C-alpha atoms as a PDB file:
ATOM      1  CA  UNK A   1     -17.481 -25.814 -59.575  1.00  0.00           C
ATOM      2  CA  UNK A   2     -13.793 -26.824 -59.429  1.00  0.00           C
ATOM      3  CA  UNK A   3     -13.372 -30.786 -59.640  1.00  0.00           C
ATOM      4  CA  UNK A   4     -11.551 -32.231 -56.390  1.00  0.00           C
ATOM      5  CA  UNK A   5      -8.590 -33.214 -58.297  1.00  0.00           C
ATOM      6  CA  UNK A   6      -7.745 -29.674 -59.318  1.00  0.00           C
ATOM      7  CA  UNK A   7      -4.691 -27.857 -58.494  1.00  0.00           C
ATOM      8  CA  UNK A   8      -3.419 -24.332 -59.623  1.00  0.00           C
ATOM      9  CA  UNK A   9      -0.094 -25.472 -60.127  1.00  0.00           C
ATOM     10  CA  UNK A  10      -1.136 -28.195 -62.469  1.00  0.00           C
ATOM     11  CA  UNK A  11      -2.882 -25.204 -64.503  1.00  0.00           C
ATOM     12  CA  UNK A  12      -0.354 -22.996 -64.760  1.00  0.00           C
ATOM     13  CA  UNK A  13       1.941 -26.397 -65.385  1.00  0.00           C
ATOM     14  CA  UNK A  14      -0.303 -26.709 -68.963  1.00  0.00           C
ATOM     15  CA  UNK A  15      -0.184 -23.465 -69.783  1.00  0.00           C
ATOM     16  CA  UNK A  16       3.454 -22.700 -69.285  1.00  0.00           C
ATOM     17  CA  UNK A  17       4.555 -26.104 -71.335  1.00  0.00           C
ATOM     18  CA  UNK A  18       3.391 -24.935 -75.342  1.00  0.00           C
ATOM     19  CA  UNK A  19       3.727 -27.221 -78.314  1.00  0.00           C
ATOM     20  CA  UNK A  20       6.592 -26.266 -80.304  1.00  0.00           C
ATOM     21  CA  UNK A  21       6.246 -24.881 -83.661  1.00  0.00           C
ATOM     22  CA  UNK A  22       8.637 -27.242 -86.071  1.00  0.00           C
ATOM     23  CA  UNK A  23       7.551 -26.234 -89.313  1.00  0.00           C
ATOM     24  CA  UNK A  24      10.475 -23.662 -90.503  1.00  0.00           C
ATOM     25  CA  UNK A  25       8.093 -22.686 -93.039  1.00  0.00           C
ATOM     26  CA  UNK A  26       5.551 -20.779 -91.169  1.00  0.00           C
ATOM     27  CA  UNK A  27       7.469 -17.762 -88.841  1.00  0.00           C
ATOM     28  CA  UNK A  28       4.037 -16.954 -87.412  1.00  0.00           C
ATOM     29  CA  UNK A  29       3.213 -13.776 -89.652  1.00  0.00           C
ATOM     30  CA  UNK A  30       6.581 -12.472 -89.844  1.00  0.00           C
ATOM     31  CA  UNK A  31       6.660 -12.926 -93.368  1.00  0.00           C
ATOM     32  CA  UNK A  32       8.553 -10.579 -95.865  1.00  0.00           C
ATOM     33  CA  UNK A  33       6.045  -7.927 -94.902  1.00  0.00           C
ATOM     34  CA  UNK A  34       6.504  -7.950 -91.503  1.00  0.00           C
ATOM     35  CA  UNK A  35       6.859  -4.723 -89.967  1.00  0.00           C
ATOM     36  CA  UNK A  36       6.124  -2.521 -93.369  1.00  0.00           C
ATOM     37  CA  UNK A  37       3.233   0.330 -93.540  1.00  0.00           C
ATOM     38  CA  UNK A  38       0.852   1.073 -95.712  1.00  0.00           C
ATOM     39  CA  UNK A  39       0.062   3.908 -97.496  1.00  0.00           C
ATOM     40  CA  UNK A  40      -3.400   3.915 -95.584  1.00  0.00           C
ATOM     41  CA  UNK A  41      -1.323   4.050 -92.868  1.00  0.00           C
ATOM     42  CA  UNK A  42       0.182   6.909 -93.523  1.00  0.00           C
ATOM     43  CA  UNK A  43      -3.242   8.795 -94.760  1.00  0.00           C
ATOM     44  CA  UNK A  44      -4.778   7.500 -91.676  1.00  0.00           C
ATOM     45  CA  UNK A  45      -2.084   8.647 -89.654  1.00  0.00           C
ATOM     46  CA  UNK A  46      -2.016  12.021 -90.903  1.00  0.00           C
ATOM     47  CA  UNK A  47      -6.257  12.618 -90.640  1.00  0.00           C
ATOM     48  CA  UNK A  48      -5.425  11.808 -86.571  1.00  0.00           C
ATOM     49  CA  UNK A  49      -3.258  14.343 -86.700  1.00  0.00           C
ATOM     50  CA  UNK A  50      -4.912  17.048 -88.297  1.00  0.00           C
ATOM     51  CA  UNK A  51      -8.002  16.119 -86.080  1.00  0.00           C
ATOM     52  CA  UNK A  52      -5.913  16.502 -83.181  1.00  0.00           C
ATOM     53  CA  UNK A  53      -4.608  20.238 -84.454  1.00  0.00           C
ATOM     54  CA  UNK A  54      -8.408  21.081 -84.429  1.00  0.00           C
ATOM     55  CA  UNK A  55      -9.411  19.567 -81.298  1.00  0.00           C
ATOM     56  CA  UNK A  56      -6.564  21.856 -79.420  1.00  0.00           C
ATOM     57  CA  UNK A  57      -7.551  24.501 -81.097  1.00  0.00           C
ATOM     58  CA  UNK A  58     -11.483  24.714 -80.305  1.00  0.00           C
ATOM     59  CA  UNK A  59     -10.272  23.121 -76.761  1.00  0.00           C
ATOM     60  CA  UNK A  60      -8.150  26.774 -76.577  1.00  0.00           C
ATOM     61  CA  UNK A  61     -11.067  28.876 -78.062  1.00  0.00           C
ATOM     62  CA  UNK A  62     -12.859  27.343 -75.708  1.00  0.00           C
ATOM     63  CA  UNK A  63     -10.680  27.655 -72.636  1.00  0.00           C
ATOM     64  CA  UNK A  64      -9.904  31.879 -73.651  1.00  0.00           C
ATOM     65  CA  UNK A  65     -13.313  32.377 -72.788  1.00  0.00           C
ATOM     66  CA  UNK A  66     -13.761  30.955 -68.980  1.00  0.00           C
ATOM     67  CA  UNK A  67     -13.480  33.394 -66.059  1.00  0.00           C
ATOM     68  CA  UNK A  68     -10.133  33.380 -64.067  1.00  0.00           C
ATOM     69  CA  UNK A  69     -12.067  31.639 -61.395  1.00  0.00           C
ATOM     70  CA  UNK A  70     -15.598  30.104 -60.709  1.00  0.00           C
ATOM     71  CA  UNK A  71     -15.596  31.340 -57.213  1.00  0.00           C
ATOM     72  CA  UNK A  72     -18.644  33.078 -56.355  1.00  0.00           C
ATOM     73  CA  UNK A  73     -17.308  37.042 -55.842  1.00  0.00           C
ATOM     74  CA  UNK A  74     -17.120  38.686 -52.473  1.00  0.00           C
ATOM     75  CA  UNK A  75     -20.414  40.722 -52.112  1.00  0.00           C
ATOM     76  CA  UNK A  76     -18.590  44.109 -51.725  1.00  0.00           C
ATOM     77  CA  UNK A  77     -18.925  46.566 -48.397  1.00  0.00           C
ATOM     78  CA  UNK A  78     -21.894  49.022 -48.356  1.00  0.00           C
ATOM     79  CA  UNK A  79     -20.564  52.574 -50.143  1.00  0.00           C
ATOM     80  CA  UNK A  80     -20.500  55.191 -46.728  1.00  0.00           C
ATOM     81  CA  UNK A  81     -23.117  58.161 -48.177  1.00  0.00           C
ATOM     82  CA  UNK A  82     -22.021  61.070 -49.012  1.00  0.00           C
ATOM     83  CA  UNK A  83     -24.176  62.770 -45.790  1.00  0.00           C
ATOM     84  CA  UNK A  84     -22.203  60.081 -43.395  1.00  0.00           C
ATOM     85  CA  UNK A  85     -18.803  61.338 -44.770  1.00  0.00           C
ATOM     86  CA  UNK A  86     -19.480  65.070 -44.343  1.00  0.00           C
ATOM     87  CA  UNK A  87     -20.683  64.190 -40.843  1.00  0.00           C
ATOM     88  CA  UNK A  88     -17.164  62.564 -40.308  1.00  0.00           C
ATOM     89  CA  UNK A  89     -15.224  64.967 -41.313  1.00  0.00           C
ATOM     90  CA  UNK A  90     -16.799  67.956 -39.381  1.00  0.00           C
ATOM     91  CA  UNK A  91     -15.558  65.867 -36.088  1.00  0.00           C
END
């Protein structure tokens, strides 16, 4: 439960206002290796992709094999017999 006195404009008041950092020492992790990879980096970065090139390719195996479309077929007319045609044509 919020206290009576409480106000969001206060809040956001003591969140906005942060203590300044004055020690010129500490650049808060952007030392000298600030920004630089790893060679683990770079492994891991190349097992994504070569897990990726797999994935497609089993996704395209995969996709090759479905029907054009999952729509049930039309059930197709009743062939006339032969003895229905001959009748025809005699008219």
């Amino acid at each position: 439960m919020l206290s009576p006195d409480f106000s969001l404009g206060s809040t956001v008041a003591l969140v906005a206002v942060q203590p300044s950092n004055t020690n010129d020492t500490d650049k808060g992790g952007q030392g000298e290796d600030f920004g630089k990879s790893s060679p683990v980096g770079l492994v891991l970065l190349i097992v994504f992709f070569i897990a990726v090139f797999f994935l497609v390719k089993s996704m395209n195996k995969h996709i090759k094999g479905l029907p054009a479309s999952f729509d049930e077929p039309a059930e197709p007319a009743e062939p006339a017999k032969a003895s229905d045609t001959a009748a025809e044509k005699k008219d």
